[in-house]
Short mmCIF file of C-alpha atoms in Angstrom, two decimals:
data_model
loop_
_atom_site.label_atom_id
_atom_site.label_comp_id
_atom_site.label_asym_id
_atom_site.label_seq_id
_atom_site.Cartn_x
_atom_site.Cartn_y
_atom_site.Cartn_z
CA UNK B 1 -0.19 -0.06 -0.01
CA UNK B 2 1.45 3.45 -1.09
CA UNK B 3 1.90 6.08 1.84
CA UNK B 4 -0.73 7.86 0.30
CA UNK B 5 -2.97 5.79 -0.52
CA UNK B 6 -6.61 6.02 1.54
CA UNK B 7 -9.15 3.43 1.33
CA UNK B 8 -11.86 5.95 0.41
CA UNK B 9 -11.58 8.33 -2.95
CA UNK B 10 -11.80 11.90 -1.71
CA UNK B 11 -9.25 13.28 0.43
CA UNK B 12 -10.00 15.85 2.83
CA UNK B 13 -6.42 16.66 4.62
CA UNK B 14 -3.47 16.28 2.22
CA UNK B 15 0.29 16.22 3.81
CA UNK B 16 2.52 16.50 0.03
CA UNK B 17 6.17 15.38 0.67
CA UNK B 18 7.01 18.15 4.15
CA UNK B 19 9.70 19.00 6.01
CA UNK B 20 9.12 20.84 9.29
CA UNK B 21 10.69 20.72 12.65
CA UNK B 22 11.57 24.21 15.11
CA UNK B 23 15.25 24.88 13.18
CA UNK B 24 14.56 24.81 8.94
CA UNK B 25 18.25 23.04 9.52
CA UNK B 26 17.67 20.50 11.32
CA UNK B 27 13.95 19.57 10.68
CA UNK B 28 12.68 16.41 12.57
CA UNK B 29 10.42 15.24 10.03
CA UNK B 30 11.43 14.50 6.91
CA UNK B 31 9.58 14.54 2.96
CA UNK B 32 6.39 13.44 4.77
CA UNK B 33 3.37 12.28 2.63
CA UNK B 34 -0.30 11.08 3.85
CA UNK B 35 -4.14 11.76 3.15
CA UNK B 36 -7.12 11.13 4.43
CA UNK B 37 -10.72 10.86 3.83
CA UNK B 38 -13.46 12.10 5.93
CA UNK B 39 -14.90 10.24 8.86
CA UNK B 40 -11.70 8.71 8.87
CA UNK B 41 -9.96 7.81 12.40
CA UNK B 42 -6.43 8.03 11.90
CA UNK B 43 -3.41 6.88 14.36
CA UNK B 44 0.32 8.69 14.31
CA UNK B 45 1.94 6.18 16.18
CA UNK B 46 5.75 6.13 17.03
CA UNK B 47 8.27 6.55 20.39
CA UNK B 48 9.67 9.69 21.79
CA UNK B 49 10.81 11.86 19.26
CA UNK B 50 10.11 10.31 16.23
CA UNK B 51 8.34 13.43 15.12
CA UNK B 52 4.54 12.53 15.31
CA UNK B 53 4.01 15.80 17.25
CA UNK B 54 5.78 18.11 15.04
CA UNK B 55 3.68 16.44 12.28
CA UNK B 56 0.46 17.61 14.10
CA UNK B 57 1.35 20.96 15.38
CA UNK B 58 2.08 21.35 11.07
CA UNK B 59 -1.17 20.03 10.82
CA UNK B 60 -3.35 22.46 13.31
CA UNK B 61 -0.29 25.65 12.45
CA UNK B 62 1.33 26.22 15.03
CA UNK B 63 4.37 25.14 13.38
CA UNK B 64 5.26 26.15 10.05
CA UNK B 65 6.88 24.31 7.46
CA UNK B 66 9.70 24.63 5.64
CA UNK B 67 9.01 22.38 2.45
CA UNK B 68 6.02 20.71 0.97
CA UNK B 69 3.01 21.78 1.59
CA UNK B 70 -0.54 21.01 4.08
CA UNK B 71 -3.83 21.17 2.54
CA UNK B 72 -7.21 20.85 3.77
CA UNK B 73 -10.06 19.65 0.97
CA UNK B 74 -7.71 21.91 -1.38
CA UNK B 75 -6.81 24.65 -0.16
CA UNK B 76 -3.75 25.46 1.13
CA UNK B 77 -3.17 25.46 4.67
CA UNK B 78 0.74 25.78 4.65
CA UNK B 79 3.81 25.86 2.71
CA UNK B 80 7.27 27.21 2.42
CA UNK B 81 7.00 31.08 3.69
CA UNK B 82 3.31 31.10 4.76
CA UNK B 83 1.43 29.36 7.71
CA UNK B 84 -2.63 30.15 7.82
CA UNK B 85 -3.33 31.19 11.37
CA UNK B 86 -4.58 27.99 13.47
CA UNK B 87 -8.23 30.16 14.23
CA UNK B 88 -8.78 30.63 10.32
CA UNK B 89 -7.86 26.78 9.63
CA UNK B 90 -11.29 24.55 11.35
CA UNK B 91 -9.27 21.90 12.72
CA UNK B 92 -9.62 21.56 15.93
CA UNK B 93 -7.00 20.59 18.57
CA UNK B 94 -7.06 18.27 21.99
CA UNK B 95 -3.83 19.00 24.45
CA UNK B 96 -1.74 16.16 26.56
CA UNK B 97 -2.32 18.52 29.15
CA UNK B 98 -6.04 19.53 28.01
CA UNK B 99 -4.91 23.99 27.75
CA UNK B 100 -7.94 24.31 29.79
CA UNK B 101 -8.57 28.26 31.66
CA UNK B 102 -8.38 27.16 35.05
CA UNK B 103 -9.99 30.76 35.90
CA UNK B 104 -12.96 29.59 33.87
CA UNK B 105 -16.01 27.19 33.88
CA UNK B 106 -16.76 24.56 31.86
CA UNK B 107 -19.39 26.30 30.62
CA UNK B 108 -17.22 29.09 29.90
CA UNK B 109 -14.48 27.06 28.92
CA UNK B 110 -16.17 25.53 25.98
CA UNK B 111 -18.20 28.41 24.51
CA UNK B 112 -14.38 30.58 25.18
CA UNK B 113 -14.38 29.83 20.88
CA UNK B 114 -17.38 30.87 19.74
CA UNK B 115 -16.39 34.52 20.30
CA UNK B 116 -18.24 36.69 17.42
CA UNK B 117 -21.54 34.18 17.67
CA UNK B 118 -24.38 35.97 18.46
CA UNK B 119 -25.55 35.26 22.58
CA UNK B 120 -28.15 32.69 21.71
CA UNK B 121 -26.29 30.49 19.38
CA UNK B 122 -22.95 30.48 21.92
CA UNK B 123 -25.68 29.07 24.30
CA UNK B 124 -27.65 26.66 22.70
CA UNK B 125 -24.19 24.70 21.05
CA UNK B 126 -22.35 25.01 24.23
CA UNK B 127 -25.17 23.00 25.58
CA UNK B 128 -25.19 21.06 23.02
CA UNK B 129 -21.81 19.80 22.96
CA UNK B 130 -22.56 19.47 27.32
CA UNK B 131 -25.05 17.29 27.05
CA UNK B 132 -23.01 15.34 23.66
CA UNK B 133 -19.91 14.87 26.50
CA UNK B 134 -21.95 14.24 29.09
CA UNK B 135 -21.58 16.49 31.22
CA UNK B 136 -24.58 18.76 30.80
CA UNK B 137 -25.06 18.41 34.84
CA UNK B 138 -21.37 20.19 35.69
CA UNK B 139 -21.54 23.64 34.04
CA UNK B 140 -20.59 25.82 36.81
CA UNK B 141 -17.91 23.79 37.62
CA UNK B 142 -14.13 25.09 37.58
CA UNK B 143 -11.36 22.52 35.58
CA UNK B 144 -10.14 21.24 39.36
CA UNK B 145 -13.65 20.65 40.66
CA UNK B 146 -13.05 17.93 37.67
CA UNK B 147 -11.77 14.34 37.26
CA UNK B 148 -8.89 13.68 34.51
CA UNK B 149 -11.59 11.96 32.46
CA UNK B 150 -14.06 15.13 33.01
CA UNK B 151 -11.19 17.15 31.80
CA UNK B 152 -10.82 15.53 28.74
CA UNK B 153 -14.58 16.09 27.84
CA UNK B 154 -14.70 19.61 28.43
CA UNK B 155 -11.59 19.97 26.07
CA UNK B 156 -13.21 17.39 23.44
CA UNK B 157 -16.15 19.77 23.78
CA UNK B 158 -14.45 22.96 23.53
CA UNK B 159 -12.73 21.49 20.27
CA UNK B 160 -15.51 20.18 18.75
CA UNK B 161 -18.30 23.63 19.27
CA UNK B 162 -16.91 25.38 16.34
CA UNK B 163 -17.55 22.95 14.34
CA UNK B 164 -14.33 21.70 12.76
CA UNK B 165 -14.16 19.30 10.12
CA UNK B 166 -10.79 18.09 12.25
CA UNK B 167 -9.44 17.33 15.29
CA UNK B 168 -6.42 16.69 15.92
CA UNK B 169 -5.43 14.83 20.03
CA UNK B 170 -1.80 15.01 20.76
CA UNK B 171 -1.34 12.36 23.51
CA UNK B 172 -4.62 13.18 25.11
CA UNK B 173 -5.16 10.35 27.59
CA UNK B 174 -1.75 9.23 28.41
CA UNK B 175 -2.89 11.18 31.84
CA UNK B 176 -5.28 8.29 33.30
CA UNK B 177 -4.99 5.35 33.97
CA UNK B 178 -5.67 2.79 31.59
CA UNK B 179 -9.08 1.33 32.61
CA UNK B 180 -10.38 5.10 31.68
CA UNK B 181 -7.97 5.88 29.11
CA UNK B 182 -9.11 2.57 27.30
CA UNK B 183 -12.80 3.61 27.83
CA UNK B 184 -12.62 7.20 27.04
CA UNK B 185 -9.93 6.53 23.71
CA UNK B 186 -13.29 5.18 22.46
CA UNK B 187 -16.12 6.86 23.22
CA UNK B 188 -14.08 10.02 22.08
CA UNK B 189 -14.16 7.63 18.90
CA UNK B 190 -17.52 7.37 19.02
CA UNK B 191 -18.86 11.06 19.69
CA UNK B 192 -16.90 12.09 16.40
CA UNK B 193 -18.21 9.41 14.11
CA UNK B 194 -21.37 10.13 15.65
CA UNK B 195 -20.11 13.91 14.15
CA UNK B 196 -18.76 13.05 10.48
CA UNK B 197 -15.67 14.29 12.62
CA UNK B 198 -12.43 13.19 11.23
CA UNK B 199 -9.94 13.00 14.15
CA UNK B 200 -6.29 11.76 14.21
CA UNK B 201 -4.36 10.59 16.92
CA UNK B 202 -0.93 10.90 17.94
CA UNK B 203 0.56 8.60 20.59
CA UNK B 204 3.29 6.15 21.92
CA UNK B 205 0.67 3.49 23.31
CA UNK B 206 -0.04 0.49 20.04
CA UNK B 207 -2.96 -0.50 21.84
CA UNK B 208 -4.10 2.55 22.00
CA UNK B 209 -3.13 3.54 18.18
CA UNK B 210 -4.81 0.09 17.05
CA UNK B 211 -8.25 1.06 19.22
CA UNK B 212 -8.84 4.10 17.22
CA UNK B 213 -7.02 4.16 13.82
CA UNK B 214 -9.11 2.64 11.03
CA UNK B 215 -5.26 3.14 9.91
CA UNK B 216 -2.26 3.87 11.44
CA UNK B 217 0.67 5.54 10.30
CA UNK B 218 4.38 4.39 11.92
CA UNK B 219 6.78 7.41 12.57
CA UNK B 220 10.49 6.77 13.00
CA UNK B 221 13.17 9.18 13.08
CA UNK B 222 11.28 11.64 11.07
CA UNK B 223 9.78 9.46 8.64
CA UNK B 224 6.77 7.10 7.76
CA UNK B 225 8.00 3.87 7.91
CA UNK B 226 4.76 1.60 7.01
CA UNK B 227 1.00 3.15 6.68
CA UNK B 228 -1.85 0.96 6.75
CA UNK B 229 -4.51 -1.01 9.10
CA UNK B 230 -3.54 -2.54 12.28
CA UNK B 231 -3.64 -5.51 10.26
CA UNK B 232 -1.41 -5.20 7.59
CA UNK B 233 1.19 -3.49 10.04
CA UNK B 234 1.02 -6.44 12.28
CA UNK B 235 1.27 -9.38 9.66
CA UNK B 236 2.58 -7.46 7.03
CA UNK B 237 5.32 -5.22 7.86
CA UNK B 238 8.01 -3.41 5.07
CA UNK B 239 10.78 -3.82 7.03
CA UNK B 240 12.31 -5.13 10.12
CA UNK B 241 11.24 -2.17 12.73
CA UNK B 242 8.50 -1.95 12.19
CA UNK B 243 7.97 -6.10 12.75
CA UNK B 244 9.35 -5.81 16.17
CA UNK B 245 8.15 -2.31 16.79
CA UNK B 246 4.05 -3.62 16.49
CA UNK B 247 3.21 -6.56 18.48
CA UNK B 248 5.96 -8.96 20.16
CA UNK B 249 8.24 -11.51 18.51
CA UNK B 250 11.29 -13.14 17.83
CA UNK B 251 13.50 -13.05 14.28
CA UNK B 252 14.55 -16.73 13.22
CA UNK B 253 17.63 -16.82 11.31
CA UNK B 254 17.76 -19.20 8.56
CA UNK B 255 18.08 -20.38 5.68
CA UNK B 256 15.58 -20.83 2.08
CA UNK B 257 15.72 -24.65 1.31
CA UNK B 258 12.48 -23.07 -1.21
CA UNK B 259 11.41 -19.53 -1.59
CA UNK B 260 8.27 -20.97 0.90
CA UNK B 261 10.40 -23.47 3.44
CA UNK B 262 13.08 -22.06 5.46
CA UNK B 263 14.98 -23.99 7.93
CA UNK B 264 15.54 -22.85 11.08
CA UNK B 265 16.14 -24.05 14.89
CA UNK B 266 12.67 -24.79 15.12
CA UNK B 267 12.43 -26.83 12.15
CA UNK B 268 11.45 -26.60 8.74
CA UNK B 269 9.21 -23.70 8.26
CA UNK B 270 6.40 -23.38 5.28
CA UNK B 271 4.68 -20.50 3.86
CA UNK B 272 3.65 -18.09 1.43
CA UNK B 273 6.62 -15.46 2.01
CA UNK B 274 5.15 -12.02 2.44
CA UNK B 275 7.02 -9.29 1.49
CA UNK B 276 11.08 -10.02 0.43
CA UNK B 277 10.89 -13.06 -2.19
CA UNK B 278 14.46 -14.42 -1.30
CA UNK B 279 16.31 -17.46 -3.54
CA UNK B 280 17.23 -20.94 -2.61
CA UNK B 281 20.09 -20.73 -1.02
CA UNK B 282 19.75 -17.33 0.34
CA UNK B 283 20.15 -16.63 4.29
CA UNK B 284 16.63 -15.12 5.94
CA UNK B 285 15.27 -13.50 9.28
CA UNK B 286 11.49 -14.66 9.50
CA UNK B 287 9.48 -13.22 11.97
CA UNK B 288 7.68 -14.99 14.76
CA UNK B 289 4.78 -13.72 16.39
CA UNK B 290 4.11 -15.15 19.74
CA UNK B 291 0.63 -16.63 18.35
CA UNK B 292 2.56 -18.65 15.89
CA UNK B 293 4.05 -21.52 18.54
CA UNK B 294 1.49 -24.32 19.55
CA UNK B 295 2.31 -26.50 22.07
CA UNK B 296 2.72 -30.33 19.84
CA UNK B 297 2.99 -33.38 22.28
CA UNK B 298 4.19 -35.05 18.63
CA UNK B 299 6.62 -32.81 17.85
CA UNK B 300 10.48 -33.25 18.17
CA UNK B 301 10.94 -29.76 19.06
CA UNK B 302 11.75 -29.32 23.14
CA UNK B 303 11.56 -26.32 24.29
CA UNK B 304 11.99 -24.89 28.35
CA UNK B 305 10.06 -22.07 30.35
CA UNK B 306 12.93 -19.80 31.35
CA UNK B 307 9.93 -16.25 31.59
CA UNK B 308 6.58 -16.38 32.17
CA UNK B 309 3.74 -12.64 32.08
CA UNK B 310 0.20 -13.62 32.64
CA UNK B 311 -1.85 -11.46 31.41
CA UNK B 312 -5.09 -12.52 32.41
CA UNK B 313 -7.00 -15.25 29.49
CA UNK B 314 -3.58 -15.28 28.08
CA UNK B 315 0.08 -16.06 29.32
CA UNK B 316 3.40 -14.67 27.22
CA UNK B 317 5.96 -17.61 27.68
CA UNK B 318 9.49 -17.23 27.60
CA UNK B 319 10.12 -21.04 25.69
CA UNK B 320 13.81 -21.89 25.26
CA UNK B 321 15.30 -24.41 22.46
CA UNK B 322 17.80 -26.85 23.22
CA UNK B 323 20.06 -24.26 20.83
CA UNK B 324 19.47 -22.45 23.45
CA UNK B 325 17.57 -20.18 20.76
CA UNK B 326 14.95 -18.70 22.11
CA UNK B 327 11.06 -17.63 21.26
CA UNK B 328 7.97 -16.18 23.14
CA UNK B 329 4.82 -17.98 23.01
CA UNK B 330 1.43 -17.29 23.71
CA UNK B 331 -1.07 -20.29 25.22
CA UNK B 332 -4.14 -19.58 26.81
CA UNK B 333 -4.05 -18.66 30.75
CA UNK B 334 -5.49 -22.48 31.89
CA UNK B 335 -2.81 -23.99 30.11
CA UNK B 336 -0.27 -23.06 33.33
CA UNK B 337 3.44 -24.00 32.79
CA UNK B 338 5.85 -23.07 35.61
CA UNK B 339 10.01 -22.28 34.82
CA UNK B 340 12.05 -25.25 34.07
CA UNK B 341 8.84 -26.60 32.54
CA UNK B 342 10.10 -28.47 29.06
CA UNK B 343 6.90 -28.35 26.75
CA UNK B 344 7.54 -29.33 23.13
CA UNK B 345 6.28 -27.20 20.19
CA UNK B 346 5.95 -26.50 16.66
CA UNK B 347 6.05 -23.51 15.14
CA UNK B 348 2.87 -22.95 12.44
CA UNK B 349 2.89 -19.40 11.23
CA UNK B 350 -0.06 -18.93 8.30
CA UNK B 351 2.77 -17.19 6.19
CA UNK B 352 6.11 -16.27 6.19
CA UNK B 353 7.57 -12.53 7.00
CA UNK B 354 10.95 -12.79 5.55
CA UNK B 355 13.88 -10.50 5.66
CA UNK B 356 17.19 -10.67 4.37
CA UNK B 357 19.97 -11.72 6.74
CA UNK B 358 21.88 -9.11 7.06
CA UNK B 359 24.80 -11.39 8.85
CA UNK B 360 24.85 -14.87 6.60
CA UNK B 361 26.85 -16.85 8.74
CA UNK B 362 23.41 -15.96 11.52
CA UNK B 363 22.14 -19.47 10.18
CA UNK B 364 20.52 -20.75 13.31
CA UNK B 365 19.71 -18.36 15.59
CA UNK B 366 17.08 -16.46 17.60
CA UNK B 367 17.61 -12.63 18.18
CA UNK B 368 14.46 -10.52 19.33
CA UNK B 369 12.74 -8.96 17.11
CA UNK B 370 13.03 -5.05 18.19
CA UNK B 371 16.42 -5.40 16.29
CA UNK B 372 16.49 -2.99 13.03
#
């Protein structure tokens, strides 16, 4: 899939090879391109310092672009030497710290962006927005009297009040506890969908990105590595970085006996190659996800449990082969094995996610999939 591909025909937002950052001589983001359709929910996912917030601030109009351009419905918002002011973009933004005015009530905070409208219209929109986010009974309270989740709803209502076509979210749930973060994220997504509003969320949390995004962009060192659905990122990563960044897993090193067969420390693996197409005899790396590893009492491949992490419905095991190589396996939690337990396994991927092996001498070893 092209980085510019959209599942919808007409893009609402377009970023065309933008380069931006705080210092023109040291750009944070380089030649970045993607498009977003009306009504889509998009996640930009990456670790700290990858440039995701810089991109968001450029879309909002807080950061200029040094080259390329940003368009909304075909109208240029930013290009080299020109930045349309944020208040003229029809783009809302919800910040990580919510940025509520502490001296204003909930009602006044929501109404703040509606200056210039008739008073009755302001009151009507404010009431409508507070009803939408479930805070109509708290109009007279101040931000310090609210919980974190309630403050987040006020920030959302304020962003929605001017009826923007696009709302940007800068890690807005990171200050909340895990349960509230997940629940509120889904609620906010549902509210935007009901309003037909497009949303872009930047986050470093994969679970949050996957729950929010129809499509997700993976950013690394200022570049967009891959743009796709959660399924595509997990099962069809385009490079070793994405393979290691998304989910969990291990690289098995091996050699190709046939284009669809690889000899590894965990035995002969067979499946349709995804992406990279090796030749017979090539040294390769195979991505093995925890759900590719099955317990099989009839298998000659023996492992020993060296670590375990209980996750409720499932347990993540680290299994060591007799060669010293380690794999991860995800089993239902009722399959309860202690440290040191001997387990026969088979590795059965639905397809082979292969990458070239930069160190051909390493034929039958394992490495964590976080290696680039």
